[in-house]
Amino acid sequence: AQSVTQLGSHVSVSEGALVLLRCNYSSSVPPYLFWYVQYPNQGLQLLLKYTSAATLVKGINGFEAEFKKSETSFHLTKPSAHMSDAAEYFCAVSRNSGNTPLVFGKGTRLSVIA
Amino acid sequence: GAVVSQHPSWVICKSGTSVKIECRSLDFQATTMFWYRQFPKQSLMLMATSNEGSKATYEQGVEKDKFLINHASLTLSTLTVTSAHPEDSSFYICSALSGIAGNEQFFGPGTRLTVL
């Protein structure tokens, strides 16, 4: 079975500050890991994904995440927060690169303070 | 990127009525689509996997007779909530699997269902 734990349901940062959203996973097989962003009343947009290539994955909008097998983590970071980054972020895991259903974490709401 | 649409985006219905939600892949064919449900301030939970031309596979605890799924073509899957009740009020999101784009799932914008 696979599962994802996102630490912190709500994270608040100042504009220009570092963004760090935490995600830990559990998987009995080598995982594929994803980060999605959801704006209010909208669907999910893929930020980035780890598919067993490079452990440091760069995504859209300046986000990146590092896969650490020893820590079973896949934390999402961005060096400098922008007001437009305020949204809900979901970490997800699947057995392969996409053709199986995703198991989502509970989400972390990011607030950016001016 | 690939685009997935859902219709309607928002629906309000009376208790006991049925509601149909459409999920379309606009510029690619999808043999597999997934239906998720998201309650307020919670994560997405998979309801069922929809495969074109075959019966849907439902997750444990999801009533297949209540949530009817039809995937009649490679670009369209429908979810019908039958005899809806207030506890069915939720945000329903579909995703379509693109076999071309590295099997990436593309998500629709979601449908908010409110049952009075």
XYZ file of N, CA and C in Angstrom:
690
model
N 0.846 -1.192 0.000
C 0.000 0.000 0.000
C 0.880 1.241 0.000
N 0.314 2.285 -0.557
C 1.054 3.542 -0.608
C 0.300 4.616 0.163
N 1.052 5.524 0.754
C 0.423 6.632 1.456
C 1.346 7.834 1.436
N 0.760 8.968 1.698
C 1.505 10.219 1.717
C 1.090 11.009 2.940
N 2.053 11.586 3.619
C 1.783 12.448 4.764
C 2.358 13.825 4.497
N 1.508 14.805 4.554
C 1.965 16.189 4.408
C 1.947 16.827 5.799
N 3.095 17.297 6.215
C 3.215 17.890 7.540
C 2.815 19.354 7.487
N 1.800 19.703 8.251
C 1.335 21.080 8.261
C 0.202 21.284 7.276
N -0.970 21.505 7.784
C -2.107 21.742 6.902
C -2.109 23.176 6.377
N -1.391 24.049 7.072
C -1.346 25.451 6.674
C 0.055 26.007 6.935
N 0.616 26.591 5.908
C 1.923 27.238 6.014
C 1.776 28.684 5.553
N 2.342 29.570 6.338
C 2.275 30.989 6.003
C 3.694 31.543 5.894
N 3.982 32.229 4.810
C 5.302 32.814 4.610
C 5.153 34.250 4.126
N 6.194 35.022 4.316
C 6.205 36.388 3.800
C 6.619 36.385 2.338
N 6.148 37.347 1.609
C 6.542 37.473 0.209
C 8.058 37.617 0.128
N 8.668 36.829 -0.727
C 10.116 36.843 -0.867
C 10.837 35.835 -0.008
N 10.136 35.234 0.917
C 10.759 34.246 1.812
C 10.753 32.866 1.176
N 11.549 31.987 1.782
C 11.631 30.605 1.314
C 10.317 29.872 1.591
N 9.901 29.090 0.606
C 8.752 28.217 0.778
C 9.249 26.785 0.957
N 8.766 26.128 2.007
C 9.097 24.720 2.245
C 7.823 23.992 2.635
N 7.390 23.079 1.790
C 6.212 22.258 2.069
C 6.682 20.813 2.168
N 6.327 20.179 3.280
C 6.887 18.860 3.573
C 5.969 17.719 3.144
N 6.598 16.684 2.634
C 5.867 15.498 2.197
C 6.714 14.270 2.492
N 6.131 13.314 3.188
C 6.759 12.021 3.406
C 5.869 10.939 2.821
N 6.472 9.934 2.289
C 5.696 8.895 1.618
C 5.981 7.525 2.218
N 5.080 6.616 1.933
C 5.273 5.216 2.276
C 4.892 4.402 1.054
N 5.793 3.519 0.641
C 5.509 2.726 -0.554
C 6.268 1.418 -0.511
N 5.602 0.352 -0.897
C 6.244 -0.962 -0.902
C 7.019 -1.205 -2.189
N 6.851 -0.328 -3.146
C 7.574 -0.415 -4.408
C 8.225 0.939 -4.666
N 9.205 0.978 -5.541
C 9.800 2.294 -5.858
C 8.717 3.269 -6.274
N 8.653 4.400 -5.615
C 7.513 5.300 -5.858
C 7.749 6.280 -6.995
N 6.649 6.725 -7.533
C 6.645 7.904 -8.382
C 5.924 8.980 -7.574
N 6.502 10.143 -7.499
C 5.992 11.190 -6.615
C 5.661 12.447 -7.393
N 4.631 13.116 -6.942
C 4.109 14.273 -7.661
C 3.778 15.387 -6.667
N 3.877 16.594 -7.140
C 3.320 17.745 -6.446
C 2.344 18.441 -7.395
N 1.154 18.718 -6.844
C 0.137 19.440 -7.601
C -0.243 20.702 -6.836
N -0.707 21.695 -7.579
C -1.229 22.916 -6.982
C -2.694 23.060 -7.381
N -3.491 23.529 -6.431
C -4.913 23.739 -6.701
C -5.310 25.129 -6.245
N -5.821 25.912 -7.179
C -6.360 27.221 -6.845
C -7.838 27.065 -6.534
N -8.439 27.985 -5.806
C -9.836 27.841 -5.378
C -10.779 27.484 -6.511
N -11.568 26.474 -6.280
C -12.599 26.026 -7.222
C -12.040 25.626 -8.579
N -10.823 25.187 -8.583
C -10.206 24.720 -9.821
C -9.661 23.312 -9.647
N -9.323 22.699 -10.758
C -8.717 21.379 -10.711
C -7.261 21.470 -10.327
N -6.549 20.380 -10.507
C -5.158 20.315 -10.100
C -4.215 20.553 -11.280
N -3.151 21.247 -10.988
C -2.123 21.485 -11.999
C -0.822 20.856 -11.529
N -0.204 20.095 -12.390
C 1.045 19.429 -12.031
C 2.181 20.440 -11.920
N 2.854 20.431 -10.765
C 4.024 21.286 -10.569
C 5.292 20.570 -11.008
N 5.416 19.330 -10.565
C 6.603 18.546 -10.890
C 6.361 17.090 -10.506
N 7.236 16.232 -11.032
C 7.112 14.818 -10.688
C 8.479 14.157 -10.648
N 8.613 13.174 -9.801
C 9.823 12.367 -9.688
C 9.518 10.988 -10.264
N 10.364 10.599 -11.234
C 10.112 9.309 -11.880
C 11.376 8.471 -11.932
N 12.166 8.528 -10.896
C 13.359 7.713 -10.686
C 14.555 8.152 -11.528
N 14.495 9.306 -12.107
C 15.661 9.837 -12.816
C 16.453 10.679 -11.803
N 16.602 11.947 -12.033
C 17.332 12.808 -11.112
C 16.562 12.966 -9.809
N 17.281 12.998 -8.695
C 16.614 13.122 -7.399
C 16.155 14.545 -7.126
N 16.783 15.518 -7.756
C 16.334 16.899 -7.634
C 15.511 17.223 -8.869
N 14.276 17.526 -8.635
C 13.351 17.742 -9.742
C 12.952 19.205 -9.788
N 13.065 19.787 -10.923
C 12.654 21.182 -11.098
C 11.301 21.213 -11.792
N 10.435 22.087 -11.293
C 9.105 22.175 -11.863
C 8.803 23.560 -12.387
N 7.524 23.818 -12.522
C 7.101 25.114 -13.033
C 7.050 26.153 -11.916
N 7.008 27.402 -12.318
C 6.852 28.518 -11.373
C 7.971 28.600 -10.335
N 9.135 28.057 -10.646
C 10.279 28.173 -9.756
C 10.325 27.166 -8.627
N 9.411 26.217 -8.612
C 9.400 25.195 -7.571
C 10.350 24.051 -7.905
N 10.852 23.418 -6.874
C 11.637 22.207 -7.034
C 11.433 21.311 -5.829
N 11.768 20.036 -6.004
C 11.624 19.079 -4.916
C 12.756 18.077 -4.999
N 13.159 17.585 -3.855
C 14.254 16.625 -3.800
C 13.769 15.311 -3.218
N 14.003 14.244 -3.951
C 13.657 12.906 -3.487
C 14.792 12.385 -2.609
N 14.442 12.055 -1.365
C 15.421 11.488 -0.436
C 14.909 10.145 0.045
N 15.461 9.098 -0.521
C 14.989 7.759 -0.198
C 15.215 7.421 1.270
N 16.377 7.814 1.793
C 16.716 7.490 3.173
C 15.747 8.125 4.163
N 15.168 9.250 3.779
C 14.224 9.948 4.646
C 12.780 9.747 4.186
N 12.591 9.013 3.129
C 11.266 8.826 2.493
C 10.541 10.165 2.377
N 11.267 11.132 1.861
C 10.696 12.475 1.760
C 10.762 13.003 0.342
N 9.907 13.970 0.091
C 9.860 14.636 -1.222
C 9.343 16.053 -0.972
N 10.125 16.832 -0.262
C 9.706 18.178 0.128
C 9.757 19.153 -1.059
N 8.824 20.053 -1.070
C 8.714 21.056 -2.141
C 9.278 22.381 -1.650
N 10.099 23.012 -2.458
C 10.683 24.295 -2.066
C 10.615 25.301 -3.201
N 10.676 26.570 -2.776
C 10.816 27.662 -3.725
C 11.599 28.745 -3.008
N 12.650 29.263 -3.610
C 13.523 30.203 -2.900
C 12.821 31.488 -2.444
N 11.900 31.971 -3.253
C 11.302 33.269 -2.959
C 9.809 33.235 -3.273
N 8.994 33.344 -2.250
C 7.541 33.250 -2.437
C 6.975 34.493 -3.109
N 5.979 34.235 -3.933
C 5.256 35.307 -4.602
C 3.803 35.228 -4.187
N 3.137 36.358 -4.225
C 1.731 36.377 -3.812
C 0.897 35.368 -4.596
N 1.240 35.185 -5.836
C 0.473 34.274 -6.689
C 0.679 32.801 -6.332
N 1.615 32.536 -5.424
C 1.839 31.146 -5.003
C 0.817 30.685 -3.970
N 0.031 31.595 -3.445
C -0.974 31.232 -2.449
C -1.992 30.284 -3.066
N -2.060 29.085 -2.517
C -2.918 28.033 -3.074
C -2.842 26.816 -2.164
N -3.513 25.758 -2.581
C -3.442 24.479 -1.886
C -2.475 23.591 -2.657
N -1.609 22.916 -1.932
C -0.604 22.067 -2.575
C -0.785 20.628 -2.102
N -0.773 19.726 -3.058
C -0.948 18.311 -2.753
C 0.254 17.515 -3.222
N 0.723 16.667 -2.342
C 1.737 15.688 -2.685
C 1.017 14.378 -2.992
N 1.505 13.637 -3.971
C 0.839 12.390 -4.346
C 1.872 11.345 -4.741
N 1.466 10.095 -4.610
C 2.346 8.975 -4.945
C 1.592 7.991 -5.819
N 2.304 7.348 -6.708
C 1.689 6.271 -7.471
C 2.739 5.197 -7.729
N 2.270 4.064 -8.266
C 3.159 2.939 -8.514
C 3.993 3.139 -9.766
N 3.524 4.006 -10.663
C 4.298 4.237 -11.874
C 4.129 5.671 -12.297
N 4.530 5.958 -13.495
C 4.620 7.364 -13.900
C 3.280 8.020 -14.127
N 2.228 7.296 -14.053
C 0.963 8.004 -14.188
C -0.234 7.160 -14.516
N -0.049 5.943 -14.991
C -1.234 5.235 -15.442
C -1.892 4.401 -14.361
N -1.589 4.716 -13.127
C -2.380 4.163 -12.038
C -2.885 5.336 -11.209
N -3.941 5.107 -10.440
C -4.480 6.227 -9.674
C -3.467 6.806 -8.695
N -3.598 8.060 -8.442
C -2.730 8.742 -7.499
C -3.313 8.650 -6.094
N -2.426 8.497 -5.124
C -2.819 8.567 -3.718
C -2.330 9.918 -3.207
N -3.247 10.729 -2.753
C -2.927 12.096 -2.380
C -2.738 12.261 -0.880
N -1.911 13.221 -0.517
C -1.843 13.674 0.851
C -3.021 14.597 1.129
N -3.124 15.057 2.367
C -4.280 15.861 2.752
C -4.167 17.304 2.298
N -3.025 17.668 1.802
C -2.868 19.013 1.281
C -2.300 19.999 2.288
N -1.623 20.995 1.786
C -1.104 22.093 2.603
C -1.508 23.402 1.955
N -2.174 24.216 2.730
C -2.571 25.528 2.203
C -1.457 26.530 2.462
N -0.981 27.123 1.397
C 0.092 28.105 1.495
C -0.496 29.506 1.430
N -0.204 30.285 2.439
C -0.568 31.708 2.444
C 0.698 32.530 2.297
N 0.636 33.581 1.509
C 1.774 34.472 1.315
C 1.383 35.861 1.795
N 2.164 36.360 2.721
C 1.855 37.651 3.349
C 2.691 38.742 2.712
N 2.039 39.821 2.360
C 2.756 40.936 1.729
C 3.654 41.663 2.720
N -0.246 22.010 -23.050
C -0.518 20.679 -22.525
C -1.917 20.217 -22.848
N -2.189 18.961 -22.516
C -3.497 18.378 -22.771
C -4.561 19.028 -21.894
N -5.759 19.127 -22.440
C -6.835 19.811 -21.740
C -7.969 18.838 -21.448
N -8.452 18.902 -20.213
C -9.600 18.107 -19.793
C -10.670 19.064 -19.302
N -11.872 18.890 -19.792
C -12.968 19.753 -19.363
C -13.982 18.948 -18.573
N -14.731 19.635 -17.740
C -15.829 19.029 -17.005
C -17.049 19.922 -17.137
N -18.188 19.263 -17.209
C -19.434 20.009 -17.315
C -20.515 19.294 -16.533
N -21.276 19.994 -15.712
C -21.157 21.429 -15.451
C -20.043 21.714 -14.442
N -19.752 22.976 -14.262
C -18.736 23.334 -13.279
C -19.356 23.437 -11.892
N -20.656 23.728 -11.870
C -21.349 23.877 -10.594
C -22.796 23.448 -10.795
N -23.308 22.630 -9.920
C -24.689 22.206 -10.024
C -25.317 22.114 -8.637
N -26.539 22.600 -8.562
C -27.331 22.502 -7.345
C -28.573 21.689 -7.684
N -28.873 20.700 -6.871
C -30.031 19.866 -7.168
C -30.771 19.537 -5.878
N -31.996 19.083 -6.058
C -32.795 18.685 -4.901
C -32.479 17.252 -4.512
N -32.645 16.961 -3.272
C -32.420 15.610 -2.777
C -33.329 14.625 -3.500
N -32.766 13.505 -3.918
C -33.546 12.496 -4.615
C -33.413 12.529 -6.120
N -32.885 13.604 -6.646
C -32.704 13.701 -8.100
C -31.343 13.138 -8.496
N -31.178 12.956 -9.806
C -29.910 12.439 -10.330
C -29.175 13.533 -11.087
N -27.880 13.493 -11.024
C -27.049 14.503 -11.662
C -25.965 13.811 -12.487
N -25.791 14.266 -13.709
C -24.754 13.710 -14.579
C -23.633 14.712 -14.752
N -22.420 14.250 -14.579
C -21.229 15.085 -14.749
C -20.401 14.504 -15.896
N -20.007 15.361 -16.813
C -19.232 14.917 -17.962
C -17.758 15.289 -17.804
N -16.918 14.403 -18.263
C -15.472 14.643 -18.273
C -14.979 14.358 -19.689
N -14.390 15.371 -20.316
C -13.934 15.225 -21.697
C -12.453 15.551 -21.852
N -11.766 14.718 -22.583
C -10.402 15.044 -22.982
C -10.522 15.737 -24.339
N -10.083 16.987 -24.403
C -10.378 17.810 -25.576
C -9.423 17.592 -26.738
N -8.180 17.284 -26.474
C -7.218 17.193 -27.567
C -6.390 15.926 -27.517
N -6.904 14.925 -26.832
C -6.228 13.632 -26.828
C -7.243 12.551 -26.484
N -6.881 11.334 -26.792
C -7.751 10.205 -26.475
C -7.302 9.572 -25.170
N -8.259 9.230 -24.369
C -7.954 8.688 -23.044
C -8.690 7.366 -22.844
N -7.947 6.290 -22.834
C -8.593 5.006 -22.584
C -8.944 4.844 -21.118
N -8.253 5.606 -20.283
C -8.497 5.522 -18.853
C -8.748 6.907 -18.271
N -9.796 6.990 -17.488
C -10.081 8.213 -16.741
C -10.338 7.825 -15.301
N -10.029 8.726 -14.399
C -10.233 8.497 -12.977
C -11.213 9.535 -12.435
N -12.035 9.101 -11.503
C -12.942 10.016 -10.824
C -12.553 10.109 -9.353
N -12.370 11.354 -8.901
C -12.005 11.622 -7.519
C -13.101 12.470 -6.878
N -13.168 12.392 -5.555
C -14.092 13.247 -4.815
C -13.276 13.981 -3.756
N -13.597 15.231 -3.583
C -12.881 16.054 -2.621
C -13.880 16.770 -1.732
N -13.871 16.433 -0.446
C -14.707 17.137 0.512
C -13.986 18.402 0.950
N -14.742 19.372 1.470
C -14.143 20.656 1.836
C -12.916 20.503 2.727
N -11.874 21.167 2.338
C -10.627 21.207 3.098
C -10.008 19.822 3.293
N -10.311 18.909 2.408
C -9.723 17.581 2.477
C -9.077 17.227 1.150
N -8.447 16.080 1.139
C -7.732 15.683 -0.055
C -8.662 14.999 -1.057
N -8.102 14.692 -2.198
C -8.857 13.961 -3.206
C -8.828 12.472 -2.871
N -9.990 11.861 -2.987
C -10.093 10.423 -2.758
C -10.583 9.775 -4.040
N -9.881 8.751 -4.469
C -10.271 8.069 -5.691
C -11.592 7.351 -5.485
N -12.510 7.556 -6.422
C -13.790 6.858 -6.375
C -13.762 5.637 -7.295
N -13.303 5.848 -8.517
C -13.369 4.760 -9.493
C -12.430 5.030 -10.654
N -12.086 3.947 -11.312
C -11.289 4.006 -12.538
C -12.193 3.632 -13.694
N -12.200 4.488 -14.699
C -13.089 4.313 -15.837
C -12.281 3.939 -17.065
N -12.578 2.811 -17.651
C -11.885 2.358 -18.852
C -12.841 2.313 -20.024
N -12.420 2.853 -21.125
C -13.264 2.917 -22.311
C -13.710 1.528 -22.751
N -15.008 1.384 -22.901
C -15.564 0.139 -23.396
C -15.704 -0.967 -22.388
N -15.415 -0.705 -21.140
C -15.569 -1.743 -20.126
C -16.145 -1.140 -18.849
N -16.486 -2.011 -17.918
C -17.062 -1.530 -16.674
C -16.014 -0.829 -15.819
N -16.492 0.141 -15.083
C -15.599 0.876 -14.200
C -15.204 0.023 -13.001
N -14.052 0.333 -12.450
C -13.576 -0.331 -11.238
C -13.732 0.638 -10.083
N -14.511 0.233 -9.087
C -14.814 1.124 -7.982
C -13.914 0.829 -6.782
N -13.603 1.878 -6.057
C -12.826 1.716 -4.836
C -13.736 1.180 -3.726
N -13.105 0.587 -2.749
C -13.869 0.029 -1.636
C -14.655 1.127 -0.947
N -15.916 0.836 -0.699
C -16.755 1.799 -0.011
C -17.528 2.721 -0.930
N -17.258 2.683 -2.216
C -17.985 3.511 -3.178
C -19.089 2.669 -3.809
N -20.320 3.127 -3.703
C -21.458 2.362 -4.199
C -21.574 2.505 -5.714
N -21.372 1.417 -6.421
C -21.410 1.471 -7.876
C -22.797 1.738 -8.419
N -23.831 1.374 -7.660
C -25.191 1.628 -8.134
C -25.605 3.072 -7.890
N -24.882 3.746 -7.038
C -25.197 5.139 -6.763
C -24.380 6.064 -7.659
N -23.165 5.696 -7.913
C -22.280 6.501 -8.751
C -22.022 5.720 -10.043
N -22.873 5.995 -11.029
C -22.796 5.276 -12.294
C -21.778 5.931 -13.210
N -20.866 5.132 -13.729
C -19.829 5.656 -14.611
C -19.931 4.992 -15.962
N -19.890 5.819 -16.987
C -19.960 5.352 -18.367
C -18.826 5.975 -19.149
N -18.027 5.134 -19.776
C -16.886 5.635 -20.568
C -17.086 5.128 -21.995
N -18.021 5.752 -22.667
C -18.483 5.238 -23.950
C -17.567 5.559 -25.118
N -16.708 6.547 -24.966
C -15.804 6.897 -26.056
C -14.438 7.237 -25.483
N -13.481 7.403 -26.357
C -12.118 7.678 -25.918
C -11.913 9.101 -25.420
N -12.951 9.908 -25.518
C -12.814 11.294 -25.059
C -13.863 11.693 -24.039
N -14.708 10.768 -23.631
C -15.794 11.146 -22.740
C -16.065 10.067 -21.699
N -16.103 10.509 -20.450
C -16.558 9.658 -19.356
C -17.595 10.457 -18.578
N -18.649 9.777 -18.149
C -19.669 10.461 -17.365
C -19.842 9.786 -16.014
N -20.117 10.624 -15.025
C -20.419 10.160 -13.670
C -21.820 10.634 -13.340
N -22.708 9.703 -13.043
C -24.070 10.049 -12.668
C -24.270 9.723 -11.201
N -24.605 10.751 -10.445
C -24.925 10.560 -9.032
C -26.431 10.335 -8.967
N -26.841 9.139 -8.648
C -28.259 8.805 -8.641
C -28.849 9.035 -7.256
N -30.096 9.489 -7.246
C -30.801 9.750 -5.993
C -29.881 10.478 -5.007
N -29.458 11.633 -5.419
C -28.474 12.380 -4.629
C -29.045 12.803 -3.277
N -28.171 12.823 -2.295
C -28.523 13.268 -0.952
C -27.526 14.334 -0.504
N -27.860 15.107 0.502
C -26.944 16.177 0.937
C -25.529 15.695 1.228
N -25.381 14.488 1.700
C -24.024 13.991 2.009
C -23.193 13.715 0.758
N -23.856 13.747 -0.415
C -23.125 13.595 -1.676
C -22.552 14.922 -2.156
N -22.913 15.998 -1.481
C -22.376 17.311 -1.849
C -20.863 17.285 -1.714
N -20.201 17.635 -2.779
C -18.744 17.529 -2.795
C -18.212 18.156 -4.078
N -16.896 18.138 -4.203
C -16.226 18.591 -5.417
C -15.754 17.330 -6.141
N -16.232 17.123 -7.341
C -15.893 15.920 -8.095
C -14.911 16.301 -9.198
N -13.789 15.613 -9.213
C -12.731 15.923 -10.176
C -12.390 14.674 -10.978
N -12.274 14.841 -12.267
C -11.851 13.717 -13.092
C -10.437 13.964 -13.598
N -9.767 12.896 -13.946
C -8.485 13.023 -14.634
C -8.470 12.041 -15.791
N -7.769 12.408 -16.828
C -7.677 11.569 -18.012
C -6.219 11.221 -18.248
N -6.009 9.984 -18.606
C -4.652 9.492 -18.790
C -4.244 9.640 -20.241
N -3.158 10.381 -20.457
C -2.663 10.560 -21.812
C -1.567 9.558 -22.086
N -1.805 8.651 -22.990
C -0.799 7.660 -23.317
C 0.387 8.243 -24.048
N 0.192 9.439 -24.593
C 1.266 10.073 -25.350
C 2.214 10.809 -24.428
N 1.681 11.597 -23.528
C 2.503 12.458 -22.668
C 3.065 11.695 -21.485
N 3.727 10.569 -21.771
C 4.346 9.812 -20.702
C 3.359 9.286 -19.686
N 2.158 8.983 -20.128
C 1.130 8.476 -19.223
C 0.812 9.444 -18.097
N 0.915 10.708 -18.373
C 0.585 11.697 -17.351
C -0.915 11.832 -17.225
N -1.367 12.063 -16.002
C -2.782 12.335 -15.763
C -3.015 13.839 -15.874
N -4.045 14.190 -16.603
C -4.444 15.592 -16.717
C -5.795 15.738 -16.043
N -5.888 16.744 -15.185
C -7.077 16.893 -14.371
C -8.050 17.908 -14.964
N -9.316 17.600 -14.794
C -10.346 18.560 -15.145
C -10.458 19.613 -14.061
N -11.225 20.660 -14.320
C -11.358 21.765 -13.364
C -12.280 21.455 -12.197
N -12.987 20.333 -12.269
C -13.853 19.944 -11.166
C -15.289 20.397 -11.328
N -16.171 19.693 -10.648
C -17.599 20.023 -10.607
C -18.028 20.072 -9.151
N -18.578 21.217 -8.778
C -19.057 21.327 -7.397
C -20.526 20.971 -7.364
N -20.856 19.929 -6.619
C -22.239 19.477 -6.489
C -22.761 19.847 -5.112
N -23.898 20.529 -5.110
C -24.583 20.859 -3.869
C -25.969 20.248 -3.923
N -26.262 19.396 -2.961
C -27.572 18.745 -2.902
C -28.349 19.345 -1.738
N -29.500 19.888 -2.060
C -30.302 20.549 -1.020
C -31.236 19.585 -0.324
